[in-house]
Coordinates of C-alpha atoms and ligand atoms in Angstrom, one line a residue:
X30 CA -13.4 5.4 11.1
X31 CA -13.1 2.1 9.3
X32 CA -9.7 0.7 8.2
X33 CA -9.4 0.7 4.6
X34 CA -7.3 2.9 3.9
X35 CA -3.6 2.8 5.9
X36 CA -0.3 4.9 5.8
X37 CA 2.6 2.3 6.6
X38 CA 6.8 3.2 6.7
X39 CA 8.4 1.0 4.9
X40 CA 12.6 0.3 5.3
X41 CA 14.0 -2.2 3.4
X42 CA 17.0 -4.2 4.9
X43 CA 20.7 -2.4 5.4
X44 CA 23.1 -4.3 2.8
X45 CA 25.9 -5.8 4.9
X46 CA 29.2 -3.9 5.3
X47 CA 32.1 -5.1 3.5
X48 CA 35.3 -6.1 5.6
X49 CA 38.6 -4.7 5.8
X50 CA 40.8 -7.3 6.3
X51 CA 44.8 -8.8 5.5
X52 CA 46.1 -12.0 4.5
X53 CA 48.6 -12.8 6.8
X54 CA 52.1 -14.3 4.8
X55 CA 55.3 -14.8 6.5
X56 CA 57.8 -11.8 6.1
X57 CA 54.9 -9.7 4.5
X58 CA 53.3 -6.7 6.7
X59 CA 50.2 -7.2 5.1
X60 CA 49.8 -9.9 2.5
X61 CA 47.2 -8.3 0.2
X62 CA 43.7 -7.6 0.8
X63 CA 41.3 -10.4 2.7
X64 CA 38.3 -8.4 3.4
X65 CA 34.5 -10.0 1.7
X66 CA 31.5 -8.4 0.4
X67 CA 28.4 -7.3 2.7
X68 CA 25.4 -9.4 2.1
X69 CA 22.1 -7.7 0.2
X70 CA 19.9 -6.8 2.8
X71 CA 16.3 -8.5 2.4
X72 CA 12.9 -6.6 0.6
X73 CA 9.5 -6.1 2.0
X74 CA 7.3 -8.4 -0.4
X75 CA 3.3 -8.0 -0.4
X76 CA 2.0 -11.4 -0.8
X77 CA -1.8 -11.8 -1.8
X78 CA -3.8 -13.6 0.7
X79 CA -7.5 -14.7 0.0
X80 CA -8.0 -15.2 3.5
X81 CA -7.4 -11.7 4.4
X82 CA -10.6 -9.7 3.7
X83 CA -9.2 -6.4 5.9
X84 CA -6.2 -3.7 5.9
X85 CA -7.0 -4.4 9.9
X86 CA -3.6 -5.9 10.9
X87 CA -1.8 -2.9 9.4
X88 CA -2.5 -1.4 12.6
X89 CA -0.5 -2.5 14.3
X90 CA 2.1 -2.7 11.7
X91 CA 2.8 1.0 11.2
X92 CA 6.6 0.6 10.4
X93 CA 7.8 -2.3 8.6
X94 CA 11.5 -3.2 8.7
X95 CA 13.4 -5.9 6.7
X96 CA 16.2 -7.5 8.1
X97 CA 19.8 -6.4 6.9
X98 CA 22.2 -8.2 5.4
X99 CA 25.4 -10.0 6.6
X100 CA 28.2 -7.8 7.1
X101 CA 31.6 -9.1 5.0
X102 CA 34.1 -11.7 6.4
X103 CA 37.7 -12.3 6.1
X104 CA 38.6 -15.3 4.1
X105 CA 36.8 -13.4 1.8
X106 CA 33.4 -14.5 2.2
X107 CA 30.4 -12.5 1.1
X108 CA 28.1 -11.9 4.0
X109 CA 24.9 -13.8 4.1
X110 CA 21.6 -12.6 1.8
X111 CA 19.1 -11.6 3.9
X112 CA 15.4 -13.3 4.0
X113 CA 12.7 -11.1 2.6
X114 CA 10.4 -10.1 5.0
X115 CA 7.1 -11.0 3.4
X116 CA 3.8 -9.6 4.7
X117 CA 0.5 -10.7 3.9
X118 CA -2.2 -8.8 1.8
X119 CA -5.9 -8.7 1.1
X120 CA -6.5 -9.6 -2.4
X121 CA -7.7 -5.8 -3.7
X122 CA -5.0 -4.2 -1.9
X123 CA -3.6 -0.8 -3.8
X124 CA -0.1 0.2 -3.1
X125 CA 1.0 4.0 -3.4
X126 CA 3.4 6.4 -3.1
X127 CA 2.8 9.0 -0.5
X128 CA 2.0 11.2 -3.5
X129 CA -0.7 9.0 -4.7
X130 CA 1.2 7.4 -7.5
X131 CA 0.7 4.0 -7.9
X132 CA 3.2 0.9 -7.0
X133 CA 1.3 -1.9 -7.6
X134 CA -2.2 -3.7 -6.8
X135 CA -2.3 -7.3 -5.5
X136 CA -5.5 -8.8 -7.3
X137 CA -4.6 -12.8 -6.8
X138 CA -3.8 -15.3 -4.2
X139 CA 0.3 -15.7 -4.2
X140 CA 0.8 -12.2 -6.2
X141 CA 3.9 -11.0 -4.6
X142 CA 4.4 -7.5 -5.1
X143 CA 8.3 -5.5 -3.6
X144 CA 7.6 -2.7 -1.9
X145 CA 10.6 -1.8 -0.2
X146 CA 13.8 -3.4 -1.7
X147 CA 17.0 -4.2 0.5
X148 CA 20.2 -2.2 0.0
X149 CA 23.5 -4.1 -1.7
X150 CA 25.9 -4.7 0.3
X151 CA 28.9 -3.1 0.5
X152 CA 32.4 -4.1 -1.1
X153 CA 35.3 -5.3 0.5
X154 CA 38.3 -4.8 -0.1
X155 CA 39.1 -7.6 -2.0
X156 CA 36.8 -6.4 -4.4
X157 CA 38.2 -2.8 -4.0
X158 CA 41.8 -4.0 -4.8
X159 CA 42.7 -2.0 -8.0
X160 CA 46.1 -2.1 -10.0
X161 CA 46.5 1.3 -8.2
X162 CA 45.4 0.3 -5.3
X163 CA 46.2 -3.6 -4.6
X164 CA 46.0 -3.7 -0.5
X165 CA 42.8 -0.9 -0.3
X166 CA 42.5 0.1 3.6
X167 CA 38.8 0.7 3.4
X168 CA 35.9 -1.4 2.5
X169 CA 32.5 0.0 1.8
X170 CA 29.3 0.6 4.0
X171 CA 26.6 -1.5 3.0
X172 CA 23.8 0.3 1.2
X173 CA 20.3 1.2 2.7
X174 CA 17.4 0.0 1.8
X175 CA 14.1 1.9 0.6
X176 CA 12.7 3.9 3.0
X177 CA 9.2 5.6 2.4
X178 CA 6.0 5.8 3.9
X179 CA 3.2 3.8 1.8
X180 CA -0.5 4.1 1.5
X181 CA -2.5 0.6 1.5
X182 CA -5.8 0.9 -0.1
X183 CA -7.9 -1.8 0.2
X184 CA -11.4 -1.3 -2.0
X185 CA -13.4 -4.5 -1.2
X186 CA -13.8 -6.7 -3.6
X187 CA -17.6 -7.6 -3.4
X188 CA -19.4 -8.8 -6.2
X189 CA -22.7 -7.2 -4.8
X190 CA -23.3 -4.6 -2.7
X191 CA -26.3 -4.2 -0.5
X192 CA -27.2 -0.2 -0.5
X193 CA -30.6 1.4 1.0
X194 CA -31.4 3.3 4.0
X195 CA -30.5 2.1 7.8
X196 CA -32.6 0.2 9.1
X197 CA -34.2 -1.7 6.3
X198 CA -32.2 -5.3 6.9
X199 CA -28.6 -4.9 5.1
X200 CA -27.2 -6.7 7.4
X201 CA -29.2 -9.2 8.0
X202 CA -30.3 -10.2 4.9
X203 CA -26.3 -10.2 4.4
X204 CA -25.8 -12.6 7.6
X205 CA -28.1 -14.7 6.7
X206 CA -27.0 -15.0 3.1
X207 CA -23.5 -15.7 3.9
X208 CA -22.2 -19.0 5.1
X209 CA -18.3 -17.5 6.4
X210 CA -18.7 -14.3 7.9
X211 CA -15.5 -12.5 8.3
X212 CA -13.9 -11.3 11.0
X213 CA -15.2 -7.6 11.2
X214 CA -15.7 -8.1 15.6
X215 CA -12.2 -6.7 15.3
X216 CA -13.4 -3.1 14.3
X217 CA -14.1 -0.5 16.6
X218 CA -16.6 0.7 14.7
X219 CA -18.5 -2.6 13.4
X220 CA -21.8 -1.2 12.4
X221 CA -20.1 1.3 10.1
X222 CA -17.4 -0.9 8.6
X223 CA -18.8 -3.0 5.4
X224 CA -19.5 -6.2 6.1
X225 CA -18.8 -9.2 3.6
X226 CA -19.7 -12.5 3.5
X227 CA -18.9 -15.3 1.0
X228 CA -22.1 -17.1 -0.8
X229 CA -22.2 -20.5 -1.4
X230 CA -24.7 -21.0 -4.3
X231 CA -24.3 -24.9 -5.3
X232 CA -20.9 -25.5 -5.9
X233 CA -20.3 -21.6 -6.3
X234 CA -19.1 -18.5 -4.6
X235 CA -19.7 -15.0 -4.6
X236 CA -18.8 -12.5 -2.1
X237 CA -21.3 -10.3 -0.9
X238 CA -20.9 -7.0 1.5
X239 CA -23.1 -4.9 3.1
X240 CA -22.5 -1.1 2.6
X241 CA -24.0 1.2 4.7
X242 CA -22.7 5.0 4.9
X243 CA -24.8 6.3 1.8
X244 CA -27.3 7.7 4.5
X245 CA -25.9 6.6 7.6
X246 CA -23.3 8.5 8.2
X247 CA -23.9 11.9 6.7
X248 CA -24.3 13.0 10.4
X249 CA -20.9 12.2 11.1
X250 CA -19.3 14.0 8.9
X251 CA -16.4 14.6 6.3
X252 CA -15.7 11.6 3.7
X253 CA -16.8 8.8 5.3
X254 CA -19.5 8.7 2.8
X255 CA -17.4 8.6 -0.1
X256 CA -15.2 5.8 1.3
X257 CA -18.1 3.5 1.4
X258 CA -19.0 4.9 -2.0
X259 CA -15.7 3.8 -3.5
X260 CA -16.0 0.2 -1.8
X261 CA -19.4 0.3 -4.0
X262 CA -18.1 1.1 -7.1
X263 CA -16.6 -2.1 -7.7
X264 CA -19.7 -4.2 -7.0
X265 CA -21.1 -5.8 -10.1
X266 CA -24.6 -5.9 -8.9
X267 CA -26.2 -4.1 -6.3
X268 CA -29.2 -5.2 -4.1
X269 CA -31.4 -2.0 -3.3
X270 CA -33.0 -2.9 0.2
X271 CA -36.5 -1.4 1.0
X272 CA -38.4 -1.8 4.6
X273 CA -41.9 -3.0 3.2
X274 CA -43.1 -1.0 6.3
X275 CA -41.7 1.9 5.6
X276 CA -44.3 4.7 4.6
X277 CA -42.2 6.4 2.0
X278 CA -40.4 3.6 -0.2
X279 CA -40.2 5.3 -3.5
X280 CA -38.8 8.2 -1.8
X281 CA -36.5 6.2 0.2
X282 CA -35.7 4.7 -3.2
X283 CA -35.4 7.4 -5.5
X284 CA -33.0 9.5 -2.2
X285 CA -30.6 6.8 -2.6
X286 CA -30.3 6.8 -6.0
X287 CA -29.5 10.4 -5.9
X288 CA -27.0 10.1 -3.5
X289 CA -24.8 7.5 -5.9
X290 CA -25.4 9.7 -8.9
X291 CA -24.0 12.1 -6.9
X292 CA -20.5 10.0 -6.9
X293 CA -20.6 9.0 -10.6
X294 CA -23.8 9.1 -12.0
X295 CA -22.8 5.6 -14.3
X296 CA -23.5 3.6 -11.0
X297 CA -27.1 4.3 -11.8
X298 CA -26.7 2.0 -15.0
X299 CA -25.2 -0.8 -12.5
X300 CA -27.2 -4.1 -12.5
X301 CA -29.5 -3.8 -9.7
X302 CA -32.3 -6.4 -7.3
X303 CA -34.8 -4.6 -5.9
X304 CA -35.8 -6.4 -2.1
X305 CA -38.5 -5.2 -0.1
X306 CA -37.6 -6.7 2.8
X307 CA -39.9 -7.4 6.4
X308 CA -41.9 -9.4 3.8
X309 CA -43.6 -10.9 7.1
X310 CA -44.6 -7.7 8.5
X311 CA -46.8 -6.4 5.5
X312 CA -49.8 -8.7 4.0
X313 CA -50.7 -9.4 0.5
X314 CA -52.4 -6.2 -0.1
X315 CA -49.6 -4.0 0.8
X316 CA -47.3 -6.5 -1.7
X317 CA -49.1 -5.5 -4.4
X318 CA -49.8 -1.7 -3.8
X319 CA -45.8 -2.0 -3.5
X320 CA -45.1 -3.5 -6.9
X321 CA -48.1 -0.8 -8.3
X322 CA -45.6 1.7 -6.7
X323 CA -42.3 0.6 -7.7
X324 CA -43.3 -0.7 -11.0
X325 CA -40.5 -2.5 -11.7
X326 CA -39.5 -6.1 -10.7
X327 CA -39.1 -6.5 -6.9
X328 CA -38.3 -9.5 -4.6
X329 CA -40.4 -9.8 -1.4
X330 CA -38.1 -11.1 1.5
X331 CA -37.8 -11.7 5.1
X332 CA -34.4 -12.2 7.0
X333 CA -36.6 -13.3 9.8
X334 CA -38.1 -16.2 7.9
X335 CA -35.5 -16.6 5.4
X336 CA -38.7 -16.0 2.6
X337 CA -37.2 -16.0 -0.4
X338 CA -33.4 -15.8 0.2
X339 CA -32.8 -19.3 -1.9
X340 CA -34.5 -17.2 -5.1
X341 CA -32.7 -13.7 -4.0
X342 CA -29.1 -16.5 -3.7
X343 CA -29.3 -17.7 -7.6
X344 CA -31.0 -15.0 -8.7
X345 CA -27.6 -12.8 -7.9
X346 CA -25.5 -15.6 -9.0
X347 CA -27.4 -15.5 -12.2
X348 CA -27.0 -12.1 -12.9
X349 CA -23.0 -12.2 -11.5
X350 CA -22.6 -14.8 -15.0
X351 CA -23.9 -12.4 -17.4
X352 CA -21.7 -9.4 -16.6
X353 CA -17.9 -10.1 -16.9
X354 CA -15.3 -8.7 -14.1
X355 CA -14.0 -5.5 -15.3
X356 CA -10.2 -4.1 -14.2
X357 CA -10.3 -0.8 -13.0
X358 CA -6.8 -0.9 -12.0
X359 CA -4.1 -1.5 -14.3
X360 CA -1.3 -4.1 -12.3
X361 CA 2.3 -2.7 -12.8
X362 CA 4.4 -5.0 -11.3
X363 CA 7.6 -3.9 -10.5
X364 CA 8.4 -1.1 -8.1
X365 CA 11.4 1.3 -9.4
X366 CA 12.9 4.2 -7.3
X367 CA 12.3 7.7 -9.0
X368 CA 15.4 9.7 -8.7
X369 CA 14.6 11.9 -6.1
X370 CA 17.3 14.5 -7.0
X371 CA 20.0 15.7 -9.2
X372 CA 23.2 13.6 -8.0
X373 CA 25.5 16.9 -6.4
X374 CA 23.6 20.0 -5.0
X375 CA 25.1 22.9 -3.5
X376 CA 23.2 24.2 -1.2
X377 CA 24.7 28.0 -0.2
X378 CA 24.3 29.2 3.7
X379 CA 26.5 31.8 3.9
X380 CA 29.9 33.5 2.3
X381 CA 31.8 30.9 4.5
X382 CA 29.3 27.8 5.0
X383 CA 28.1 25.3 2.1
X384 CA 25.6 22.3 2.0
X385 CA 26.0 19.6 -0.3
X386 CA 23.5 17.0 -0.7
X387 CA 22.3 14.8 -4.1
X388 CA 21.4 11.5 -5.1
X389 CA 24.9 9.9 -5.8
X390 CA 26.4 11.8 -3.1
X391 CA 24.4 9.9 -0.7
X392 CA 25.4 7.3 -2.3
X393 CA 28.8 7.8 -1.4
X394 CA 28.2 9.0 1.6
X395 CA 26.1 6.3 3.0
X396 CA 28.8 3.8 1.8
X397 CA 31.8 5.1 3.4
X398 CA 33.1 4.0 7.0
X399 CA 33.2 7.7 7.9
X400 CA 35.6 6.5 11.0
X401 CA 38.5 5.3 8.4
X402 CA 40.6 7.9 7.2
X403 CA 41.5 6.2 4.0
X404 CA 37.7 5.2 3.6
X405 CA 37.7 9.6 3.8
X406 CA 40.4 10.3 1.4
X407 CA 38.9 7.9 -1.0
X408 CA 35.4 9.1 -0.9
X409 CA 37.2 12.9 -1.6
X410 CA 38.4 11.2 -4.6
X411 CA 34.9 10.8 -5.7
X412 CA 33.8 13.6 -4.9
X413 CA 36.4 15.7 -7.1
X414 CA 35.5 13.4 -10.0
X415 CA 31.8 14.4 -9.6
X416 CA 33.0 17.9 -9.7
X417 CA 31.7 18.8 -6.1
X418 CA 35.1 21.2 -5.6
X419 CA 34.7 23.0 -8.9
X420 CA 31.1 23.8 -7.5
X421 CA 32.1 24.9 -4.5
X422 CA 34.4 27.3 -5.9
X423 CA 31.7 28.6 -8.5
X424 CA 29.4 29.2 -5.7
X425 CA 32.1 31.2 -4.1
X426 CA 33.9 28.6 -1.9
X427 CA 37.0 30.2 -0.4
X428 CA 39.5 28.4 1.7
X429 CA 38.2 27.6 5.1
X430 CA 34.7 27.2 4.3
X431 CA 32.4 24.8 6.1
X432 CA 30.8 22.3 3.9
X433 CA 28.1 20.2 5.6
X434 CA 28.5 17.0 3.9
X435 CA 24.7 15.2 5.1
X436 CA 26.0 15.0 8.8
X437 CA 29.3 14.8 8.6
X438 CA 32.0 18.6 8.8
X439 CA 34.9 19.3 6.6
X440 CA 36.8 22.4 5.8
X441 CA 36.9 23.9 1.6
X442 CA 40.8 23.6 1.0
X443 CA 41.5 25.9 -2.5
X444 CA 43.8 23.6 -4.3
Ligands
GDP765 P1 -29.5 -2.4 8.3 O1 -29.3 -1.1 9.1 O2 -30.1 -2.1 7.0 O3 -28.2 -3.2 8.2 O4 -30.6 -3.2 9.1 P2 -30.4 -4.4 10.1 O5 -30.1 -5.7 9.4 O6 -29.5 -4.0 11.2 O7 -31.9 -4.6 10.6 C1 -32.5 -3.5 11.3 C2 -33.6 -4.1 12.2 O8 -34.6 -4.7 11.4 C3 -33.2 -5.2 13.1 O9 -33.8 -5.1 14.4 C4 -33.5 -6.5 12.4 O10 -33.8 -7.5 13.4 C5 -34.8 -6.1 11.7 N1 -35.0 -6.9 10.5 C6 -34.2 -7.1 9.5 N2 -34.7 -7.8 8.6 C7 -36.0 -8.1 9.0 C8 -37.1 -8.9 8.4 O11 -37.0 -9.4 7.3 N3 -38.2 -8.9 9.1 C9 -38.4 -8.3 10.3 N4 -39.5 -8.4 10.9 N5 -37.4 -7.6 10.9 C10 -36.2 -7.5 10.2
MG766 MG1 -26.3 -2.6 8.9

């Protein structure tokens, strides 16, 4: 199988904790609170690439981890901001949700879309200091960052396809064509992967890419087919190859046809070149029982002698000015958290046992030194005022009871 098409994990940097700390005076225990703010830990940021033609390096990039942010200091100072961690994209390249929802597409060089954003970091206890409250003995736990698993989809972005049956000279006629040929050595499956090339036509470019899998791979099996179709879709103009030696042409013709009506029956209405290729294997005779045959206009070429390829170059970059680039995928640009979950559930295991989980109790939860004892009685605080006791005690909560707080123990006390 061909990479276009990639499930990465994402985790966005750990905000930096915030520090507990004292000013020291003379004659003064502890002379008010000291402790700075964590530093934001650092996004994952796409950033299109026009070099990049594959989701290739993704392989070996399954989980991607930004780095976390500076944990608070005394003196006050804020830990330090961390970098993003910026990864490099194909132009093309869709972003979703596990789910399929879309996140974003990167369509131009420098496009920076945020993937994964860093947690804040958590508050000292200078900033904690309340009139209440002026010398806190906590600080807060910097918050995570995003964590999700992402699918990359990468349709290429060719402006013609080259379709027809094996055999018939895709390839070539696309090698020959193209002036940089990308790096495709690095699949494992080459001869199944599409192939593009960029076109130099005077002092412009088009990008070409040679599909195979409409025929090709029905022998082995599930979807591939489609895949390749999907690549196709995009292409403005496709070339339909036909081996001039091949017995059967309007067959061949007409088979492949089918098979993308199949997938959306407007690709029939795309802008196609018709090239029977091998044009110095067959003579003059055979040309024109051909074009009897086909009765349409048809381009005779030969990869081997490079016959007519100059005419087959500006004749696509003639056709590529008269039909305008259509979007197919709206851009939105910025990447926003859906609330997963209400913010307290009570989850009920027994008479005597209790699970309480939700969105702003993780919250909470994730940003409380669990080993600090006023960091505890503070974070109980917040939970009474999101009304996680009276819940309890609707659900039957009776003193004793365990409630699983994420992975942290306490006993129900009836007050
Ligand atoms: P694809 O399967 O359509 O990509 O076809 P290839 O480009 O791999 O070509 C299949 C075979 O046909 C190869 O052995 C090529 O060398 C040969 N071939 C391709 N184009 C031409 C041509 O114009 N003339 C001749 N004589 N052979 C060709
Ligand atoms: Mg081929």
């Amino acid at each position: 199988m061909f990479v276009d098409q990639i499930k990465i994990e994402v985790t966005g940097g750990r905000g930096g904790n915030g520090m507990c700390s004292y000013r020291r005076e003379k004659y003064v225990e502890f002379g008010g609170p000291w402790g700075g703010n964590g530093g934001k830990g650092g996004d994952i940021v796409f950033l299109g690439d026009s070099g990049m033609t594959t989701l290739y390096p993704f392989r070996f990039m399954r989980h991607i981890k930004a780095k976390s942010g500076g944990d608070g200091m005394s003196k006050g100072k804020t830990g330090r901001s961390s970098d993003d961690t910026i990864i490099k994209v194909p132009l093309g390249t869709i972003v979703k949700y596990e789910n399929g929802d879309l996140i974003g597409e990167i369509k131009t060089p420098g496009e920076t879309l945020i993937v994964a954003r860093g947690g804040k970091g958590g508050r000292g206890n200078i900033s904690l200091s309340t009139h209440k409250n002026p010398t806190p003995d906590y600080a807060e736990k910097g918050d995570p960052g995003d964590h999700m698993i992402i699918e990359l989809e990468l349709k290429v972005l060719a402006d013609v396809g080259f379709i027809g049956f094996p055999s018939v000279g895709k390839s070539s006629l696309v090698a020959s064509l193209s002036n940089a040929k990308t790096k495709i050595a690095d699949y494992p499956f080459t001869t199944l992967s599409p192939q593009l090339g960029m076109v130099l036509a005077g002092e412009e470019t088009y990008a070409i890419a040679d599909l195979p899998g409409l025929i090709e791979e029905a022998h082995l099996g599930a979807g591939l087919g489609i895949q390749f179709l999907k690549h196709l879709a995009r292409c403005r103009v496709f070339v339909h190859v036909i081996d001039g030696t091949d017995e059967t042409p309007l067959e061949k013709y007409e088979k492949i046809r089918f098979e993308l009506s199949q997938y959306d029956p407007k690709l029939l209405e795309r802008e196609e070149v018709i090239v029977i290729n091998k044009s110095d294997m067959i003579d003059e005779k055979t040309k024109k029982a051909l074009k009897m045959t086909f009765k349409k206009d048809v381009l005779f070429t030969s990869a081997i002698t490079q016959d007519a390829l100059l005419t087959l170059k500006f004749l696509l970059l003639d056709k590529l000015h008269q039909i305008p680039v259509t979007e197919e995928v709206q851009t939105k640009k910025v990447y926003t958290l859906e609330p997963l979950e209400e913010d307290v559930v009570i989850t009920k295991v027994n008479d005597q046992h209790f699970k309480v989980t939700g969105k702003a109790l993780y919250e909470l939860y994730m940003r409380t030194d669990m080993s600090n004892d006023e960091a505890i009685k503070r974070l109980t605080r917040q939970m009474r005022a999101l009304g996680v006791d009276e819940l309890l005690k609707k659900n039957g909560a009776t003193d004793g009871a365990t409630v699983e707080l994420f992975d942290f123990v306490f006993e129900y006390v009836e007050r």
